[in-house]
mmCIF file of C-alpha atoms in Angstrom:
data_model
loop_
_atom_site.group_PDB
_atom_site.id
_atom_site.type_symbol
_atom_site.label_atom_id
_atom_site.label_comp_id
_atom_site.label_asym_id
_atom_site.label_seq_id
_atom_site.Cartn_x
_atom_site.Cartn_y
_atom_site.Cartn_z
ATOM 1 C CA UNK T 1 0.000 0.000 0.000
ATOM 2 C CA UNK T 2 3.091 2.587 0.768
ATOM 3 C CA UNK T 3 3.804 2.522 -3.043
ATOM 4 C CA UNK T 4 0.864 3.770 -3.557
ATOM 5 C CA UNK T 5 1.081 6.597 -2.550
ATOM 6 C CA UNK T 6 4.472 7.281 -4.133
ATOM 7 C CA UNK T 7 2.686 6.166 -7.312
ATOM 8 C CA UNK T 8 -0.701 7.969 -7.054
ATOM 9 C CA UNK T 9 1.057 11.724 -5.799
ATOM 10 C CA UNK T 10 3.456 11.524 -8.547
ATOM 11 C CA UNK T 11 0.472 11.111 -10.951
ATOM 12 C CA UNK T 12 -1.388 14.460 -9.102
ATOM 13 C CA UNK T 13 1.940 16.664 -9.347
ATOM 14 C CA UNK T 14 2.265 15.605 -13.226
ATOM 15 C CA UNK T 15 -1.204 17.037 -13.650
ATOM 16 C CA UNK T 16 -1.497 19.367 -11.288
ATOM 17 C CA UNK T 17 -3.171 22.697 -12.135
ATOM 18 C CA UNK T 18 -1.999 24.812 -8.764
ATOM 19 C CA UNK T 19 0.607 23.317 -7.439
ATOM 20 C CA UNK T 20 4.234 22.605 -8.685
ATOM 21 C CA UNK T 21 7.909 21.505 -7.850
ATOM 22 C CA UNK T 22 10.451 23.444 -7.925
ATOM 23 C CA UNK T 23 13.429 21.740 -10.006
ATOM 24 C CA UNK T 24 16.448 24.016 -8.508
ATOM 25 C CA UNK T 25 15.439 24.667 -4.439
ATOM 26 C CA UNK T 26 15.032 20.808 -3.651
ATOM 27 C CA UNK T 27 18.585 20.621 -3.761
ATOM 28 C CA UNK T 28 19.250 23.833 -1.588
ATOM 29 C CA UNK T 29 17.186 23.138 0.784
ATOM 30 C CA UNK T 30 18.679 19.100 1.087
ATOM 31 C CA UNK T 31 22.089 21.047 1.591
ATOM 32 C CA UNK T 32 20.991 22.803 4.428
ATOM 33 C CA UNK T 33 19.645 19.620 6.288
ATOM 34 C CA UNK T 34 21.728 16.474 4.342
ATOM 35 C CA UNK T 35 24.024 16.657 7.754
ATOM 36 C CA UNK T 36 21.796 17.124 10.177
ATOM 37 C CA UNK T 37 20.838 14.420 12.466
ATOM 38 C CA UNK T 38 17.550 13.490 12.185
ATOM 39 C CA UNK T 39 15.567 13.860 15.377
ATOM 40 C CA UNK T 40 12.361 11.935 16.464
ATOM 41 C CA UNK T 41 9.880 13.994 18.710
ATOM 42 C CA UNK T 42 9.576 11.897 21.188
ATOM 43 C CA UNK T 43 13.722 11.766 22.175
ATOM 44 C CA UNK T 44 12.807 14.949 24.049
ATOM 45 C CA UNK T 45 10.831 12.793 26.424
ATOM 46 C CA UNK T 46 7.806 15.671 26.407
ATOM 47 C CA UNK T 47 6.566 15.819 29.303
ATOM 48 C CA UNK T 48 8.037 12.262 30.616
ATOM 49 C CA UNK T 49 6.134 10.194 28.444
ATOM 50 C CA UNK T 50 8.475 8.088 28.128
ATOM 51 C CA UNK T 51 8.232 7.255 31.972
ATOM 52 C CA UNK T 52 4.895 4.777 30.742
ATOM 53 C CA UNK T 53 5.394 1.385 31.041
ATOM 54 C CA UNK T 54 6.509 -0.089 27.241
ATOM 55 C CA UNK T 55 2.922 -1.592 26.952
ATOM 56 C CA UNK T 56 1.086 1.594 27.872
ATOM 57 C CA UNK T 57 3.008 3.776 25.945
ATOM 58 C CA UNK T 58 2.159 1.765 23.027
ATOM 59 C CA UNK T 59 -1.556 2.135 23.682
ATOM 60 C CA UNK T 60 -0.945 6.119 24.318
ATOM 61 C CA UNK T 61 0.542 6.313 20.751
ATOM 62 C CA UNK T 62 -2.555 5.031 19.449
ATOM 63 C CA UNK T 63 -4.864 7.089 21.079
ATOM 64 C CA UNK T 64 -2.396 10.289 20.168
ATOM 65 C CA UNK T 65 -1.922 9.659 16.658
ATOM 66 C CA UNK T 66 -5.481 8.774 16.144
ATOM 67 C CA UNK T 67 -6.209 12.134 17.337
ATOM 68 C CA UNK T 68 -3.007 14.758 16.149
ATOM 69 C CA UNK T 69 -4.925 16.396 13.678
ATOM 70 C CA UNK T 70 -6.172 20.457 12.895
ATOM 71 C CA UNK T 71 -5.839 22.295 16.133
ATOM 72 C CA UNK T 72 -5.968 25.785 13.548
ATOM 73 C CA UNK T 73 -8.892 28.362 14.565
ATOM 74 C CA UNK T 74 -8.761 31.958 15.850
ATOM 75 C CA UNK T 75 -8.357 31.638 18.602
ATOM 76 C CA UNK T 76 -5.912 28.687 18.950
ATOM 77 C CA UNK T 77 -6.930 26.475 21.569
ATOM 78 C CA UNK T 78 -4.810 26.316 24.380
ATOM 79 C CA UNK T 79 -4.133 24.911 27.293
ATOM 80 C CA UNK T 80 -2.848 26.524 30.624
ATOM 81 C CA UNK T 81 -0.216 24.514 32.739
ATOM 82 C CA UNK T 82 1.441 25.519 35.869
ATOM 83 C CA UNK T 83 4.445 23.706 34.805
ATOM 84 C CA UNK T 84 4.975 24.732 31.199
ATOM 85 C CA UNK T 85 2.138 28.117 30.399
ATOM 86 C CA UNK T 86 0.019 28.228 28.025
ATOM 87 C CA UNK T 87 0.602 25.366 25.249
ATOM 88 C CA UNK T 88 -1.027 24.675 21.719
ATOM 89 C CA UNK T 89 -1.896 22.741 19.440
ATOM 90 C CA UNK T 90 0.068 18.854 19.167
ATOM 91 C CA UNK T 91 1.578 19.219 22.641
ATOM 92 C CA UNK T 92 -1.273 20.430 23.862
ATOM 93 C CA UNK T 93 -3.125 17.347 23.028
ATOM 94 C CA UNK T 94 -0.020 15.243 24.495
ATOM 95 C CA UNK T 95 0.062 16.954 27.902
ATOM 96 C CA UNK T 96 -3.722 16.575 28.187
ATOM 97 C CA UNK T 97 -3.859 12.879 27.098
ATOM 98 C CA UNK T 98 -0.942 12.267 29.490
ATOM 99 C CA UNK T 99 -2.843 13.991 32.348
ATOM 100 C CA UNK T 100 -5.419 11.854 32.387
ATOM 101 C CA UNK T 101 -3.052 9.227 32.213
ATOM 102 C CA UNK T 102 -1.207 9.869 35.175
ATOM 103 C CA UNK T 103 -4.295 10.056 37.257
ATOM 104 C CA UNK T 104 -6.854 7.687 35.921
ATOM 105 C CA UNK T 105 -5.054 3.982 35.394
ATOM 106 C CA UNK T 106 -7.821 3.111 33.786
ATOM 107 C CA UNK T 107 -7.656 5.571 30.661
ATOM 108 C CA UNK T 108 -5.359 2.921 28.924
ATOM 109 C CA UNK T 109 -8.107 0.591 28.900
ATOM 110 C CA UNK T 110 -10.496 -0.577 25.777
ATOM 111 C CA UNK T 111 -13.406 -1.473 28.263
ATOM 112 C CA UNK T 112 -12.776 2.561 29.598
ATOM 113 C CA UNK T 113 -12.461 4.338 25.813
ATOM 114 C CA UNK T 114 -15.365 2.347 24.360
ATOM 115 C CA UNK T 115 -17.766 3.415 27.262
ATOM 116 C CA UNK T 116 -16.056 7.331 27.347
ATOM 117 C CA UNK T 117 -18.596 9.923 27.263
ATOM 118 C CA UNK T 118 -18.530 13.471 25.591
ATOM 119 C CA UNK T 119 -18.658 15.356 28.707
ATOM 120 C CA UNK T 120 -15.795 13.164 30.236
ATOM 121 C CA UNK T 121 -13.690 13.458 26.582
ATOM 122 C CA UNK T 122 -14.594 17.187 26.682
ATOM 123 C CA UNK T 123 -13.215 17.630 30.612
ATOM 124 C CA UNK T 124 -9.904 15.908 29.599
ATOM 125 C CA UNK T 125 -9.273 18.422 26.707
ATOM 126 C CA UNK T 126 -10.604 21.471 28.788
ATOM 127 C CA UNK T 127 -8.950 24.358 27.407
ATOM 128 C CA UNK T 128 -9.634 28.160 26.268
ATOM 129 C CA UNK T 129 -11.922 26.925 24.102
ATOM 130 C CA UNK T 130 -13.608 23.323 22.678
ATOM 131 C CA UNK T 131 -10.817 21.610 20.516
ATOM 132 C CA UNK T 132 -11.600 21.693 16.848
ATOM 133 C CA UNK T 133 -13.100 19.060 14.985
ATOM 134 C CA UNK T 134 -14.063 17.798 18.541
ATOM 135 C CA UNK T 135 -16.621 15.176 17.659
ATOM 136 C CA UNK T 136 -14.609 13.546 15.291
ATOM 137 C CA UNK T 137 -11.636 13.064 17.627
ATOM 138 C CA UNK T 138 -14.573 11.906 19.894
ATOM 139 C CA UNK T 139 -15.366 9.766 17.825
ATOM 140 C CA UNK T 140 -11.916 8.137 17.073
ATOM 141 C CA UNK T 141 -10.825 7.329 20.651
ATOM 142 C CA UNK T 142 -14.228 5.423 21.506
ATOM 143 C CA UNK T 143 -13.753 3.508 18.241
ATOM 144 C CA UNK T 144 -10.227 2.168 19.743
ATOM 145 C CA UNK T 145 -11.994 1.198 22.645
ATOM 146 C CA UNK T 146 -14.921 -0.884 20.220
ATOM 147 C CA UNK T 147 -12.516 -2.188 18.089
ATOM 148 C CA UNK T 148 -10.370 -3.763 20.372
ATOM 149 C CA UNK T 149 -13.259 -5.242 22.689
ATOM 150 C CA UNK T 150 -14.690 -6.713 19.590
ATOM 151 C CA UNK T 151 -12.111 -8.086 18.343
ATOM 152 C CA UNK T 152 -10.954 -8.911 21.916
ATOM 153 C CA UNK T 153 -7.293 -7.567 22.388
ATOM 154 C CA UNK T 154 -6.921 -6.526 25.828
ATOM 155 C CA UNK T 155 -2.786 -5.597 24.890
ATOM 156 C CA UNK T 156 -2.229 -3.756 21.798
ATOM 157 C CA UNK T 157 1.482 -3.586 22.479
ATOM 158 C CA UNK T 158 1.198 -7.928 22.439
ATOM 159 C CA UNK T 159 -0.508 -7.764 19.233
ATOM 160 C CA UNK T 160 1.925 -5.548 17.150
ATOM 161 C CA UNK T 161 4.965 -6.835 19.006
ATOM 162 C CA UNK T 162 6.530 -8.771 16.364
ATOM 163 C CA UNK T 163 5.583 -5.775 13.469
ATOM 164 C CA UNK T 164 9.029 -4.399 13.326
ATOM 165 C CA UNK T 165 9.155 -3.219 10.106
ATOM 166 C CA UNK T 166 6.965 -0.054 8.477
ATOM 167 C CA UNK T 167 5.434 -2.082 5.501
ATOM 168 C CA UNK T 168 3.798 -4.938 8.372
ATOM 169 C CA UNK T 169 2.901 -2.416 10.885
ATOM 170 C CA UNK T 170 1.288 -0.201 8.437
ATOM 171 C CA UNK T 171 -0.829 -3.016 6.873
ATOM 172 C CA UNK T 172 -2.028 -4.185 10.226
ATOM 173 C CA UNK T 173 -2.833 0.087 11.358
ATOM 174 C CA UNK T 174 -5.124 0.397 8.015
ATOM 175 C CA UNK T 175 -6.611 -2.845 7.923
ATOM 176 C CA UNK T 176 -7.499 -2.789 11.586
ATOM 177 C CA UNK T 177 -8.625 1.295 12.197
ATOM 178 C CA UNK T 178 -11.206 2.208 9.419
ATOM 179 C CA UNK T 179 -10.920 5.623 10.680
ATOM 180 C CA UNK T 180 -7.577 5.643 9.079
ATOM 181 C CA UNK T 181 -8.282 5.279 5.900
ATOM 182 C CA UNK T 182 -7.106 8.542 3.819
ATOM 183 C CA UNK T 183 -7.796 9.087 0.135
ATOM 184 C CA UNK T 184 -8.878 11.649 -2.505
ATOM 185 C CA UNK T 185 -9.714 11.617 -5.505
ATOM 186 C CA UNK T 186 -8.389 13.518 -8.255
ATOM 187 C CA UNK T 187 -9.169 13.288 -12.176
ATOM 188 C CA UNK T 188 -10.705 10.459 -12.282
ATOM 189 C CA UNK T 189 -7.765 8.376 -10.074
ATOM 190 C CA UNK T 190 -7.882 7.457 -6.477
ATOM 191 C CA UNK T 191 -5.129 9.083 -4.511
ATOM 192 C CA UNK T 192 -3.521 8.023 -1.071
ATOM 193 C CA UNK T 193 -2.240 9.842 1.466
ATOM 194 C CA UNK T 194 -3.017 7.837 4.648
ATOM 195 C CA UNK T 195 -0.954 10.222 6.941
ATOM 196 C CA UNK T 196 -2.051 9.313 10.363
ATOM 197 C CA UNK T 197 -1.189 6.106 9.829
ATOM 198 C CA UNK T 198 2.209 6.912 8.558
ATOM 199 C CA UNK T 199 2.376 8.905 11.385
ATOM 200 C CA UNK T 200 1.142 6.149 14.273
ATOM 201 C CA UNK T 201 3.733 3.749 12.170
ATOM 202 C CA UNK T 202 6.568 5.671 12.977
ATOM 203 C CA UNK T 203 5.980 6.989 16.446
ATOM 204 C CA UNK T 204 5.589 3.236 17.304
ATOM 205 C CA UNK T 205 8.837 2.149 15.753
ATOM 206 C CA UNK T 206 11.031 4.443 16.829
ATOM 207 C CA UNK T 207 9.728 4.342 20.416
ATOM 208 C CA UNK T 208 10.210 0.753 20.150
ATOM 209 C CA UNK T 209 13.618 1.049 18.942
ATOM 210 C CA UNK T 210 14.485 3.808 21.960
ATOM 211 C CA UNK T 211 12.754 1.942 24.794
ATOM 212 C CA UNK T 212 13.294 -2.098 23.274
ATOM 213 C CA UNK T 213 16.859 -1.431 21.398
ATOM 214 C CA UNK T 214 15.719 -3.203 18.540
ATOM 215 C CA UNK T 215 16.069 -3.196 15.295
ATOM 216 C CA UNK T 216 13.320 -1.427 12.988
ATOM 217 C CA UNK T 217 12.777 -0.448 9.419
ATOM 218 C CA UNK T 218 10.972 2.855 8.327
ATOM 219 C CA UNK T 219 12.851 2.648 5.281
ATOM 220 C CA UNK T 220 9.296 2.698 2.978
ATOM 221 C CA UNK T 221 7.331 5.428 4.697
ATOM 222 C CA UNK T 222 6.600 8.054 2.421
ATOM 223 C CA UNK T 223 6.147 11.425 4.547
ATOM 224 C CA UNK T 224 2.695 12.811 6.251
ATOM 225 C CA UNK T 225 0.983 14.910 4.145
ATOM 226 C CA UNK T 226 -0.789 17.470 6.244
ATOM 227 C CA UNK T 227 -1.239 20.995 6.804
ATOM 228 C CA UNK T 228 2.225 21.931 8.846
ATOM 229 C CA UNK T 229 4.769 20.905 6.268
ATOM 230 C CA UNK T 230 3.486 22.431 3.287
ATOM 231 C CA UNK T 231 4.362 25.884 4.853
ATOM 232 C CA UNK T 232 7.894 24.794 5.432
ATOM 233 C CA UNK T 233 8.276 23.591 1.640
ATOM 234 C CA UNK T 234 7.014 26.701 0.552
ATOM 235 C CA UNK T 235 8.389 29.037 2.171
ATOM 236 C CA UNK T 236 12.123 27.480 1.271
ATOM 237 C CA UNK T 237 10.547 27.791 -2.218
ATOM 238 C CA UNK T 238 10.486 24.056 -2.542
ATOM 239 C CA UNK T 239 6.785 24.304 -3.545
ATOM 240 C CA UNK T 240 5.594 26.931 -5.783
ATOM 241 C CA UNK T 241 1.633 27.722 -5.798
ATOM 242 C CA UNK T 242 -0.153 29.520 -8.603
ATOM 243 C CA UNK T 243 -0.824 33.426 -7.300
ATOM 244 C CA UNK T 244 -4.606 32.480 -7.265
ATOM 245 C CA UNK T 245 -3.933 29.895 -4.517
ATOM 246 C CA UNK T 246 -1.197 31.695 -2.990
ATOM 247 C CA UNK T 247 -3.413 34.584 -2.804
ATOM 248 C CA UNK T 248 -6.311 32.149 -1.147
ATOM 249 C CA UNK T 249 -3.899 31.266 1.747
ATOM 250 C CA UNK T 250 -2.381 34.623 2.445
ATOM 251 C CA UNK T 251 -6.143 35.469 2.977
ATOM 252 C CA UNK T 252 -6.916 32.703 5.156
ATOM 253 C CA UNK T 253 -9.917 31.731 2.641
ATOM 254 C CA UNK T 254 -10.743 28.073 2.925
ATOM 255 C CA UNK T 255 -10.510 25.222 1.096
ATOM 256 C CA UNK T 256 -13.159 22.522 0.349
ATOM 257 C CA UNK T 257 -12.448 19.121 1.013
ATOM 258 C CA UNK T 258 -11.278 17.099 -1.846
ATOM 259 C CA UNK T 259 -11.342 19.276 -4.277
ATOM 260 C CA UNK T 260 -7.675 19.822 -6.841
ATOM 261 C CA UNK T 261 -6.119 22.657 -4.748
ATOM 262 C CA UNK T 262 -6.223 20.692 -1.236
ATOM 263 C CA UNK T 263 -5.404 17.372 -2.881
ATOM 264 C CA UNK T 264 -2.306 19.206 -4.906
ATOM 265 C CA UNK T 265 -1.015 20.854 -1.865
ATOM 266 C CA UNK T 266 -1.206 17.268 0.018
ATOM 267 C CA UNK T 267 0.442 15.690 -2.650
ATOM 268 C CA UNK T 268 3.126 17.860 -3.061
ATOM 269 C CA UNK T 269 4.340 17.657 -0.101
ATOM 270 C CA UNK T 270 4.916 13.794 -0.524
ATOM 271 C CA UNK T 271 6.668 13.730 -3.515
ATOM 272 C CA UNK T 272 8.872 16.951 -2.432
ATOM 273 C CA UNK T 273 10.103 14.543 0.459
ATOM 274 C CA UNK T 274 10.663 12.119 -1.587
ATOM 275 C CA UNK T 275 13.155 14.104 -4.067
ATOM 276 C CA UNK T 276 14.274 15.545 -0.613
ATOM 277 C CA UNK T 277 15.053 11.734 0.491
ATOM 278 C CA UNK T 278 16.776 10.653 -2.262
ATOM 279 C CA UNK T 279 19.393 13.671 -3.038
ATOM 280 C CA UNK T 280 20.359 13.090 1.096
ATOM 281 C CA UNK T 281 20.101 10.261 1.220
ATOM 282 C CA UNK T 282 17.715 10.477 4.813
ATOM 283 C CA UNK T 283 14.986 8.370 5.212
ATOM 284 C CA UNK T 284 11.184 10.063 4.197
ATOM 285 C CA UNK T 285 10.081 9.808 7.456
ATOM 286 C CA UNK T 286 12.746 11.916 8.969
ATOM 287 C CA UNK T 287 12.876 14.529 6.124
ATOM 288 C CA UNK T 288 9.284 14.942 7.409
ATOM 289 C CA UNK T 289 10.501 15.536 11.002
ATOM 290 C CA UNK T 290 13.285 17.567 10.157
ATOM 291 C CA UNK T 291 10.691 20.201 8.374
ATOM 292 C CA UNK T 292 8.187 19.703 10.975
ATOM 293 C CA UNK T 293 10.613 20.477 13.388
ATOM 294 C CA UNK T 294 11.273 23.613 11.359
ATOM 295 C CA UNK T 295 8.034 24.154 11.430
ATOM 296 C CA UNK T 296 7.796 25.003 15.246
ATOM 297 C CA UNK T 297 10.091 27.955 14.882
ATOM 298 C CA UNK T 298 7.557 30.576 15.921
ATOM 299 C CA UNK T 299 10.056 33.438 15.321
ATOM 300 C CA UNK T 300 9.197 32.813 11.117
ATOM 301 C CA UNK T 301 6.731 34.427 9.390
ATOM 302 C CA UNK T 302 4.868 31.781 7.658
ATOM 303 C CA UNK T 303 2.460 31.741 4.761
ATOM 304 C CA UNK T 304 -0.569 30.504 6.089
ATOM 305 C CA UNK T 305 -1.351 26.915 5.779
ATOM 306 C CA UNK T 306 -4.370 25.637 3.710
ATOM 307 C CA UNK T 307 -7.307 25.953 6.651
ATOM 308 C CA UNK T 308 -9.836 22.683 4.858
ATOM 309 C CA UNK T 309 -12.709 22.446 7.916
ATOM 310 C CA UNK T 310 -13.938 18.887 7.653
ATOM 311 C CA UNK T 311 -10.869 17.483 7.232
ATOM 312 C CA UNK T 312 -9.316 15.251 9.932
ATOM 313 C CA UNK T 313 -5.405 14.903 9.047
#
């Protein structure tokens, strides 16, 4: 399934209307970052996750990922913390999740998640204002909970255990989590992206690899294709957008779900990590972290990233 989406977001770029690659900066911006080491998110320990137990750290990933998705709106919401101030957006979500954690042992529980109700999911995330999009992150950690009592797997760390590589971890994600699923589709041809569960792929092998010491391959992931890295890519001029679009994001004017702009932007950002990945040499996967790390440099003045309302990647 990873090849196709190396396949299908070639096949958008090639056609695209909006969207395009530039031939010279791809190689600029690999010089900046072809010696950098490549840094996983969760080697900063945020917030001492990595304290959990292996087998509920596992379970934590898959309630995260499920749910790391849109967190733009005016205002942002925010949480407040006495140990860290006010936080947004992906960490946010982490110190929340982890929270609970701490305090209710049994959060990490199928039996708990399936049963969860709105006003309990909504107390968890208190913050300045509801989370956006939050029905359908509602909606994503109760389905953990039902899929894994139906299908009775009281340890999801036992049952991906011996899934060390991407390409069988991956498989197992997409076939198991409908939710995951991730497509357009785009003159006449389907198109996949499946980010989150490139995303919950990786965060699960390369914990296992700092926690376990083994040996894991993300050698076939392709890069996450959401709204983040597409302002890093274009603002190193790695991306170029037609003014019309351009113009569209400067003035925060939204796109609609599926249509050639959104699905363009997406899949640019894919095959720009690609031709990133193979003039460094660096795996996909951790080109993607290296610009979503540069990403989180609040001191740049980004071009606004594509705002699409109903979508949750």
């Amino acid at each position: 399934m990873l090849e196709k989406i190396t396949e299908t977001t070639n096949f958008v770029i090639k056609n695209s209307n909006y969207v395009s690659i530039n031939q010279e900066n791809p190689q600029k911006f690999a010089n900046k970052i072809k010696d950098t080491k490549p840094i996983h998110w969760l080697e900063s320990n945020p917030f001492g996750l990595l304290d959990l137990p292996i087998e509920k750290l596992i379970f934590f990933l898959l309630i995260y990922d499920s749910m790391n998705f849109c967190f733009w709106g005016t205002p942002k919401w925010t949480i407040k913390t006495e140990e860290n101030g006010n936080i947004d957006g992906a960490f946010a979500l982490l110190y929340a999740l982890l929270k609970e954690v701490k305090k209710n042992q049994d959060f990490l529980t199928p039996d708990y998640l399936k049963n969860l109700t709105e006003q309990q999911f909504e107390t968890i995330l208190k913050g300045n204002i509801q989370i956006p999009l939050f029905k359908e992150r509602y909606d994503r950690i109760t389905s953990i909970g039902k899929i894994l009592v139906e299908k009775k797997i009281t340890s999801f760390y036992q049952e991906i255990k011996s899934k060390t590589t991407d390409t069988k971890l991956f498989d197992y994600l997409i076939q198991m989590f409908p939710f995951l699923m991730d497509t357009r589709n785009y003159k006449n041809k389907q198109i996949y992206f499946y980010k989150l569960a490139q995303l919950m792929t990786s965060d699960i092998l390369h914990l296992r690899a700092m926690k376990e010491s083994i040996a894991i391959d993300i050698s076939h992931l392709v890069g996450c294709a959401d709204y983040k890295l597409p302002q890093v890519l274009h603002q190193f001029g790695v991306t170029t957008y037609k003014t019309q679009l351009e113009q569209q994001l400067i003035n925060k004017i939204e796109l609609n779900e599926n249509t050639y702009k959104e699905i363009e932007i997406r899949a640019s950002t894919i095959v720009a990590i690609q031709k990133l990945s193979e003039i460094t040499g660096i795996n996909a996967i951790d080109i993607n972290d290296m610009i979503w790390l540069q990403g989180q440099d609040k001191s740049r003045l980004w071009i606004p990233y594509h705002l699409t309302k109903t979508s949750s990647y």
